[in-house]
Amino acid sequence: MIDLRSDTVTRPTPGMREAMLSAAVGDDVYAEDPTVNELERRTAELLGHEAGLFCATGSLANLLGVRLLVEPGQEVVCDVGAHIARAEMGAHAAVHGLTMRTVPSTNGLVEVDAVAAVIAPHAGPHLVSTAAVAVENTHNFGGGTVQPYDRLVALGELCVQTGVGYHLDGARLWNAHVATGVVLEAYGRLFDTVSVCFSKGLGAPVGSVLLSSAANISRARIWRKRLGGGWRQAGILAAGALYALDHHLDRLADDHKAAAAFANAVASWAPTAVDPTAVTTNIVVLDTGDVPAAQVAGAAQDQGVWVSALGPRMVRAVTHLDVTADEAATAGDIVGRVLTSR
Ligand SMILES: *Cc1c(COP(=O)(O)O)cnc(C)c1O
């Protein structure tokens, strides 16, 4: 099988496993795991923040990051396709009692005017007050799209002017960095809170880090423990993430090339399904047209290619460490043929 369902399906390489095996560890609930501390320190430095908190998942890092900025009964504004709104099982509402207001976007890209039109920081006794704005970069359901930097800056200025917090869901910020050359710190410093993920394109088995001020991260530590997310000798996992930072960051460019190869192959059969020039990172979203997405995914699976049906007419393919550009092109041929075979 060529597995393009997600970049989370990668398995740790022998080198990564070795690094994990020999990791120095301690009790992270006492903040005494040297490898976790090193990961948090290095990630914070990379993103231009004071402190970091290693978390089991990106969903947990987002949950904590948003909670730092938004009190129960307040709202966070995000786009209609945001992972925090669509794919975190309602945790922000179910656990933290906050609401979300979503604004339309094209391919997940920030529309500063659309946010400005709804943002209401001190909404008074009748309406919900906005406490934060959240942005995703790259945008998952948008097709791995990279947020234009000037828009992130403009939205940050709006947040400062209106006194609301600014959260970045940077699960794939690494891909944005590699695609654009914008340094990680230049992205990170725009935001009050940032989450980055090590178990996607970077290929570590587990983990995300939340970045913010030292005071905020102290609060997030309490929330993490409260939610049952305190962990002990987590340095074994942090070692995988550190290894990924050292060895798997630059190679994300290969995943971007593989995604382009996949998209080109699909478009050679089914030009209306995807515009290959719009594929800039490791995610390809296909419009399956008249054919239900589940049918496309099922037929592709029968021929050895795994993709995800994420909407009635939406199929997603994601490239990663465990798939070559040639395999991606082969997969694109198979999916393209499926799209045109009825
Ligand atoms: C995968 C992902 C997350 C976090 O997912 P977990 O499965 O909880 O680690 C957050 N945001 C985006 C955009 C993602 O793609």
Tab-separated table of C-alpha atoms and ligand atoms in Angstrom:
chain	number	residue	atom	x	y	z
A	1	MET	CA	0.000	0.000	0.000
A	2	ILE	CA	1.029	3.572	-0.678
A	3	ASP	CA	-0.378	5.313	2.376
A	4	LEU	CA	-1.243	8.970	1.752
A	5	ARG	CA	-3.980	9.268	4.368
A	6	SER	CA	-1.908	11.486	6.629
A	7	ASP	CA	1.646	12.476	7.496
A	8	THR	CA	0.996	10.953	10.921
A	9	VAL	CA	1.423	7.395	9.597
A	10	THR	CA	5.231	7.507	9.545
A	11	ARG	CA	7.236	5.132	11.732
A	12	PRO	CA	10.349	6.159	13.610
A	13	THR	CA	13.550	5.511	11.658
A	14	PRO	CA	16.326	3.319	13.117
A	15	GLY	CA	18.312	6.467	13.992
A	16	MET	CA	15.338	7.970	15.781
A	17	ARG	CA	14.682	4.755	17.700
A	18	GLU	CA	18.303	4.692	18.786
A	19	ALA	CA	18.081	8.284	20.038
A	20	MET	CA	14.925	7.395	21.970
A	21	LEU	CA	16.493	4.289	23.456
A	22	SER	CA	19.459	6.170	24.864
A	23	ALA	CA	17.574	9.288	26.028
A	24	ALA	CA	18.325	10.676	29.473
A	25	VAL	CA	15.048	10.813	31.385
A	26	GLY	CA	13.506	12.053	34.626
A	27	ASP	CA	10.051	12.854	35.969
A	28	ASP	CA	8.540	15.544	33.763
A	29	VAL	CA	5.726	16.304	36.211
A	30	TYR	CA	8.556	17.536	38.448
A	31	ALA	CA	10.004	19.275	35.343
A	32	GLU	CA	13.037	17.015	35.833
A	33	ASP	CA	13.238	15.240	32.502
A	34	PRO	CA	16.361	16.652	30.856
A	35	THR	CA	15.365	15.582	27.350
A	36	VAL	CA	11.891	17.097	27.636
A	37	ASN	CA	13.414	20.272	29.044
A	38	GLU	CA	15.855	20.385	26.159
A	39	LEU	CA	13.071	19.936	23.595
A	40	GLU	CA	10.967	22.660	25.215
A	41	ARG	CA	13.954	25.020	25.411
A	42	ARG	CA	15.059	24.439	21.841
A	43	THR	CA	11.580	24.733	20.399
A	44	ALA	CA	10.883	27.922	22.346
A	45	GLU	CA	14.129	29.406	21.070
A	46	LEU	CA	13.318	28.444	17.476
A	47	LEU	CA	9.894	30.051	17.678
A	48	GLY	CA	11.019	33.156	19.570
A	49	HIS	CA	9.112	32.421	22.773
A	50	GLU	CA	10.169	32.270	26.431
A	51	ALA	CA	8.988	28.773	27.214
A	52	GLY	CA	7.482	25.589	25.872
A	53	LEU	CA	5.360	22.690	27.099
A	54	PHE	CA	5.634	19.200	25.624
A	55	CYS	CA	2.180	17.696	25.077
A	56	ALA	CA	0.942	14.308	23.933
A	57	THR	CA	-0.969	15.700	20.955
A	58	GLY	CA	-1.483	18.789	18.848
A	59	SER	CA	-5.077	18.847	19.982
A	60	LEU	CA	-3.924	19.138	23.600
A	61	ALA	CA	-1.421	21.884	22.744
A	62	ASN	CA	-4.157	23.825	20.926
A	63	LEU	CA	-6.629	23.222	23.742
A	64	LEU	CA	-4.171	24.634	26.284
A	65	GLY	CA	-3.013	27.476	24.036
A	66	VAL	CA	-6.510	28.725	23.360
A	67	ARG	CA	-7.455	28.331	27.029
A	68	LEU	CA	-4.604	30.639	28.022
A	69	LEU	CA	-6.236	33.389	25.963
A	70	VAL	CA	-9.963	32.704	26.317
A	71	GLU	CA	-12.062	32.389	29.490
A	72	PRO	CA	-15.184	30.217	29.692
A	73	GLY	CA	-18.086	32.005	28.020
A	74	GLN	CA	-15.852	33.987	25.693
A	75	GLU	CA	-15.193	33.192	22.050
A	76	VAL	CA	-12.267	32.466	19.770
A	77	VAL	CA	-12.588	33.521	16.137
A	78	CYS	CA	-11.189	31.177	13.481
A	79	ASP	CA	-11.887	30.167	9.917
A	80	VAL	CA	-14.655	27.754	9.029
A	81	GLY	CA	-12.239	24.961	8.113
A	82	ALA	CA	-9.962	25.296	11.120
A	83	HIS	CA	-8.689	22.113	12.773
A	84	ILE	CA	-9.592	23.553	16.185
A	85	ALA	CA	-13.199	23.941	15.028
A	86	ARG	CA	-13.589	20.791	12.946
A	87	ALA	CA	-11.238	18.117	14.168
A	88	GLU	CA	-10.706	18.444	17.916
A	89	MET	CA	-13.987	16.813	18.829
A	90	GLY	CA	-15.448	20.002	20.295
A	91	ALA	CA	-12.892	19.897	23.119
A	92	HIS	CA	-12.608	23.669	23.431
A	93	ALA	CA	-16.332	23.828	24.191
A	94	ALA	CA	-16.752	20.469	25.910
A	95	VAL	CA	-13.781	20.913	28.246
A	96	HIS	CA	-13.151	24.640	28.516
A	97	GLY	CA	-16.605	26.112	27.984
A	98	LEU	CA	-15.700	28.576	25.293
A	99	THR	CA	-17.422	29.195	21.993
A	100	MET	CA	-16.075	29.564	18.493
A	101	ARG	CA	-17.117	31.957	15.811
A	102	THR	CA	-16.023	30.898	12.364
A	103	VAL	CA	-15.462	33.152	9.381
A	104	PRO	CA	-15.414	32.129	5.721
A	105	SER	CA	-12.121	31.689	3.942
A	106	THR	CA	-10.792	30.399	0.641
A	107	ASN	CA	-8.578	27.354	1.124
A	108	GLY	CA	-8.222	28.289	4.768
A	109	LEU	CA	-6.377	31.500	4.021
A	110	VAL	CA	-6.818	34.342	6.488
A	111	GLU	CA	-9.153	37.125	5.418
A	112	VAL	CA	-8.266	40.020	7.689
A	113	ASP	CA	-11.435	41.963	6.785
A	114	ALA	CA	-13.627	38.954	7.545
A	115	VAL	CA	-12.114	38.678	11.027
A	116	ALA	CA	-12.281	42.442	11.572
A	117	ALA	CA	-15.985	42.340	10.708
A	118	VAL	CA	-16.854	39.931	13.543
A	119	ILE	CA	-14.278	40.648	16.235
A	120	ALA	CA	-15.967	42.096	19.333
A	121	PRO	CA	-13.598	42.298	22.312
A	122	HIS	CA	-15.895	44.020	24.775
A	123	ALA	CA	-19.298	43.020	23.535
A	124	GLY	CA	-21.190	44.097	26.642
A	125	PRO	CA	-24.019	42.332	28.449
A	126	HIS	CA	-25.869	41.017	25.385
A	127	LEU	CA	-23.275	39.509	23.074
A	128	VAL	CA	-20.345	37.115	23.394
A	129	SER	CA	-16.980	38.840	23.736
A	130	THR	CA	-14.087	37.823	21.506
A	131	ALA	CA	-10.964	36.968	23.469
A	132	ALA	CA	-8.729	35.522	20.751
A	133	VAL	CA	-8.205	34.885	17.072
A	134	ALA	CA	-6.701	31.580	15.905
A	135	VAL	CA	-4.932	30.918	12.619
A	136	GLU	CA	-3.659	27.641	11.112
A	137	ASN	CA	-0.416	27.515	9.103
A	138	THR	CA	-0.139	25.528	6.942
A	139	HIS	CA	-3.854	24.945	6.605
A	140	ASN	CA	-4.795	21.289	6.696
A	141	PHE	CA	-8.266	21.167	5.157
A	142	GLY	CA	-7.371	24.123	2.939
A	143	GLY	CA	-4.908	21.836	1.136
A	144	GLY	CA	-1.642	22.567	2.927
A	145	THR	CA	-1.923	26.232	2.017
A	146	VAL	CA	0.623	28.684	3.405
A	147	GLN	CA	-0.713	31.847	5.018
A	148	PRO	CA	0.696	34.965	3.319
A	149	TYR	CA	3.037	36.512	5.875
A	150	ASP	CA	1.739	40.056	5.405
A	151	ARG	CA	-1.761	38.892	6.296
A	152	LEU	CA	-0.524	37.237	9.470
A	153	VAL	CA	1.162	40.513	10.381
A	154	ALA	CA	-1.972	42.547	9.588
A	155	LEU	CA	-4.143	40.209	11.639
A	156	GLY	CA	-1.663	40.418	14.509
A	157	GLU	CA	-1.880	44.200	14.413
A	158	LEU	CA	-5.672	43.950	14.538
A	159	CYS	CA	-5.406	41.678	17.581
A	160	VAL	CA	-3.084	44.120	19.358
A	161	GLN	CA	-5.320	47.096	18.521
A	162	THR	CA	-8.440	45.336	19.757
A	163	GLY	CA	-6.735	43.714	22.740
A	164	VAL	CA	-7.479	40.103	21.865
A	165	GLY	CA	-5.077	37.156	21.943
A	166	TYR	CA	-3.548	35.567	18.862
A	167	HIS	CA	-3.048	31.785	18.629
A	168	LEU	CA	-1.213	29.876	15.918
A	169	ASP	CA	-2.089	26.271	15.204
A	170	GLY	CA	1.287	25.539	13.676
A	171	ALA	CA	1.003	21.760	13.495
A	172	ARG	CA	2.654	22.090	10.071
A	173	LEU	CA	4.446	25.393	10.554
A	174	TRP	CA	7.620	23.506	9.622
A	175	ASN	CA	6.202	22.970	6.142
A	176	ALA	CA	5.336	26.667	5.799
A	177	HIS	CA	8.866	27.577	6.872
A	178	VAL	CA	10.480	25.202	4.370
A	179	ALA	CA	8.138	26.270	1.540
A	180	THR	CA	8.637	30.020	2.037
A	181	GLY	CA	12.023	30.407	3.693
A	182	VAL	CA	10.411	32.638	6.349
A	183	VAL	CA	12.320	31.830	9.533
A	184	LEU	CA	10.384	30.081	12.299
A	185	GLU	CA	11.039	32.861	14.768
A	186	ALA	CA	9.485	35.422	12.375
A	187	TYR	CA	6.301	33.379	12.410
A	188	GLY	CA	6.397	32.612	16.105
A	189	ARG	CA	6.900	36.125	17.401
A	190	LEU	CA	3.625	37.322	15.839
A	191	PHE	CA	1.565	35.185	18.209
A	192	ASP	CA	0.819	34.998	21.936
A	193	THR	CA	0.584	31.214	21.825
A	194	VAL	CA	1.844	28.719	19.229
A	195	SER	CA	1.499	24.957	18.873
A	196	VAL	CA	3.874	22.926	16.713
A	197	CYS	CA	3.668	19.218	16.020
A	198	PHE	CA	6.459	16.649	15.817
A	199	SER	CA	4.369	13.644	14.799
A	200	LYS	CA	3.325	14.962	11.383
A	201	GLY	CA	5.877	15.666	8.687
A	202	LEU	CA	8.800	15.569	11.091
A	203	GLY	CA	8.128	11.902	11.672
A	204	ALA	CA	8.369	11.568	15.453
A	205	PRO	CA	5.994	9.033	16.990
A	206	VAL	CA	4.344	11.364	19.497
A	207	GLY	CA	4.162	14.951	20.569
A	208	SER	CA	3.568	18.663	20.141
A	209	VAL	CA	4.989	21.664	21.941
A	210	LEU	CA	3.031	24.712	23.062
A	211	LEU	CA	5.005	27.968	23.136
A	212	SER	CA	4.243	31.174	24.985
A	213	SER	CA	5.530	33.408	27.782
A	214	ALA	CA	7.004	31.720	30.850
A	215	ALA	CA	4.007	32.853	32.929
A	216	ASN	CA	1.558	31.415	30.414
A	217	ILE	CA	3.399	28.121	30.174
A	218	SER	CA	3.280	27.781	33.969
A	219	ARG	CA	-0.495	28.119	33.769
A	220	ALA	CA	-0.667	25.659	30.863
A	221	ARG	CA	1.304	23.120	32.943
A	222	ILE	CA	-1.432	23.210	35.549
A	223	TRP	CA	-4.124	22.746	32.919
A	224	ARG	CA	-2.177	19.898	31.318
A	225	LYS	CA	-1.986	18.058	34.645
A	226	ARG	CA	-5.650	18.831	35.349
A	227	LEU	CA	-6.586	17.179	32.059
A	228	GLY	CA	-4.560	14.082	32.854
A	229	GLY	CA	-1.792	15.065	30.475
A	230	GLY	CA	1.075	15.192	32.960
A	231	TRP	CA	3.598	12.524	32.103
A	232	ARG	CA	6.680	11.129	33.711
A	233	GLN	CA	9.734	9.859	31.768
A	234	ALA	CA	8.492	11.475	28.567
A	235	GLY	CA	12.069	12.129	27.516
A	236	ILE	CA	11.930	8.894	25.529
A	237	LEU	CA	9.370	10.616	23.328
A	238	ALA	CA	11.051	14.017	23.418
A	239	ALA	CA	14.225	12.365	22.113
A	240	GLY	CA	12.302	11.347	18.990
A	241	ALA	CA	11.140	14.923	18.528
A	242	LEU	CA	14.667	16.308	19.013
A	243	TYR	CA	15.994	13.816	16.508
A	244	ALA	CA	13.285	14.937	14.075
A	245	LEU	CA	14.313	18.582	14.479
A	246	ASP	CA	17.920	17.709	13.688
A	247	HIS	CA	17.312	15.305	10.804
A	248	HIS	CA	13.868	15.716	9.285
A	249	LEU	CA	13.232	19.442	8.970
A	250	ASP	CA	15.034	20.308	5.748
A	251	ARG	CA	13.862	17.155	4.025
A	252	LEU	CA	10.260	18.389	4.126
A	253	ALA	CA	11.099	19.911	0.731
A	254	ASP	CA	11.099	16.328	-0.593
A	255	ASP	CA	7.549	15.855	0.667
A	256	HIS	CA	6.513	19.039	-1.129
A	257	LYS	CA	8.009	17.727	-4.363
A	258	ALA	CA	6.255	14.400	-3.866
A	259	ALA	CA	2.921	16.183	-3.338
A	260	ALA	CA	3.467	18.125	-6.561
A	261	ALA	CA	4.250	14.853	-8.368
A	262	PHE	CA	1.027	13.348	-7.034
A	263	ALA	CA	-1.021	16.399	-8.069
A	264	ASN	CA	0.540	16.525	-11.537
A	265	ALA	CA	-0.225	12.857	-12.089
A	266	VAL	CA	-3.848	13.279	-10.970
A	267	ALA	CA	-4.274	16.391	-13.133
A	268	SER	CA	-2.931	14.586	-16.185
A	269	TRP	CA	-6.030	12.378	-15.969
A	270	ALA	CA	-8.514	14.675	-14.247
A	271	PRO	CA	-7.569	18.350	-14.729
A	272	THR	CA	-10.665	19.632	-12.910
A	273	ALA	CA	-9.826	17.680	-9.755
A	274	VAL	CA	-6.786	19.717	-8.768
A	275	ASP	CA	-4.683	22.685	-9.815
A	276	PRO	CA	-1.109	21.445	-9.336
A	277	THR	CA	0.231	25.015	-9.243
A	278	ALA	CA	-1.792	25.549	-6.055
A	279	VAL	CA	0.013	22.690	-4.291
A	280	THR	CA	2.791	24.309	-2.267
A	281	THR	CA	3.426	21.932	0.628
A	282	ASN	CA	2.703	18.271	1.432
A	283	ILE	CA	-1.094	18.178	1.220
A	284	VAL	CA	-3.199	17.768	-1.906
A	285	VAL	CA	-6.950	18.239	-1.780
A	286	LEU	CA	-8.936	16.833	-4.698
A	287	ASP	CA	-12.383	17.832	-5.888
A	288	THR	CA	-13.930	14.552	-6.967
A	289	GLY	CA	-16.667	16.250	-9.004
A	290	ASP	CA	-19.557	13.901	-9.758
A	291	VAL	CA	-18.028	10.935	-7.982
A	292	PRO	CA	-18.542	10.637	-4.224
A	293	ALA	CA	-15.230	10.985	-2.399
A	294	ALA	CA	-15.775	7.772	-0.444
A	295	GLN	CA	-16.133	5.878	-3.728
A	296	VAL	CA	-12.871	7.350	-5.033
A	297	ALA	CA	-11.059	6.482	-1.818
A	298	GLY	CA	-12.502	2.952	-1.869
A	299	ALA	CA	-11.524	2.300	-5.497
A	300	ALA	CA	-8.032	3.701	-4.917
A	301	GLN	CA	-7.623	1.475	-1.875
A	302	ASP	CA	-8.526	-1.563	-3.970
A	303	GLN	CA	-5.593	-0.608	-6.190
A	304	GLY	CA	-3.096	-0.097	-3.397
A	305	VAL	CA	-3.431	3.605	-2.592
A	306	TRP	CA	-4.789	4.980	0.651
A	307	VAL	CA	-6.256	8.493	0.609
A	308	SER	CA	-8.810	10.125	2.936
A	309	ALA	CA	-12.362	11.075	2.005
A	310	LEU	CA	-12.860	14.215	4.107
A	311	GLY	CA	-16.053	15.568	2.591
A	312	PRO	CA	-18.754	14.446	0.159
A	313	ARG	CA	-16.575	15.531	-2.786
A	314	MET	CA	-13.238	16.073	-1.068
A	315	VAL	CA	-10.313	13.671	-1.039
A	316	ARG	CA	-7.043	14.454	0.738
A	317	ALA	CA	-3.619	12.995	0.067
A	318	VAL	CA	-0.632	13.792	2.282
A	319	THR	CA	3.008	13.026	1.523
A	320	HIS	CA	5.562	12.192	4.193
A	321	LEU	CA	8.818	10.583	5.221
A	322	ASP	CA	7.706	7.061	4.307
A	323	VAL	CA	6.675	7.756	0.706
A	324	THR	CA	8.944	8.621	-2.231
A	325	ALA	CA	8.179	11.034	-5.069
A	326	ASP	CA	7.972	8.062	-7.448
A	327	GLU	CA	5.450	6.321	-5.222
A	328	ALA	CA	3.467	9.556	-4.966
A	329	ALA	CA	3.415	9.880	-8.763
A	330	THR	CA	2.290	6.252	-9.103
A	331	ALA	CA	-0.446	6.894	-6.547
A	332	GLY	CA	-1.502	10.008	-8.482
A	333	ASP	CA	-1.831	7.967	-11.648
A	334	ILE	CA	-4.026	5.445	-9.898
A	335	VAL	CA	-6.260	8.077	-8.277
A	336	GLY	CA	-6.446	10.069	-11.533
A	337	ARG	CA	-7.532	6.985	-13.429
A	338	VAL	CA	-10.149	6.209	-10.781
A	339	LEU	CA	-11.519	9.751	-11.167
A	340	THR	CA	-11.941	9.383	-14.929
A	341	SER	CA	-13.116	5.791	-15.044
A	342	ARG	CA	-16.804	6.451	-14.680
B	1	LIG	C1	-2.948	17.092	13.181
B	1	LIG	C2	-3.290	18.497	13.483
B	1	LIG	C3	-3.406	18.944	14.800
B	1	LIG	C4	-3.228	18.068	16.013
B	1	LIG	O1	-3.626	16.803	15.870
B	1	LIG	P1	-3.324	15.633	16.950
B	1	LIG	O2	-3.795	14.450	16.192
B	1	LIG	O3	-4.152	15.956	18.117
B	1	LIG	O4	-1.876	15.626	17.247
B	1	LIG	C5	-3.694	20.261	14.998
B	1	LIG	N1	-3.844	21.104	13.972
B	1	LIG	C6	-3.705	20.719	12.697
B	1	LIG	C7	-3.833	21.718	11.612
B	1	LIG	C8	-3.425	19.406	12.406
B	1	LIG	O5	-3.329	19.016	11.134
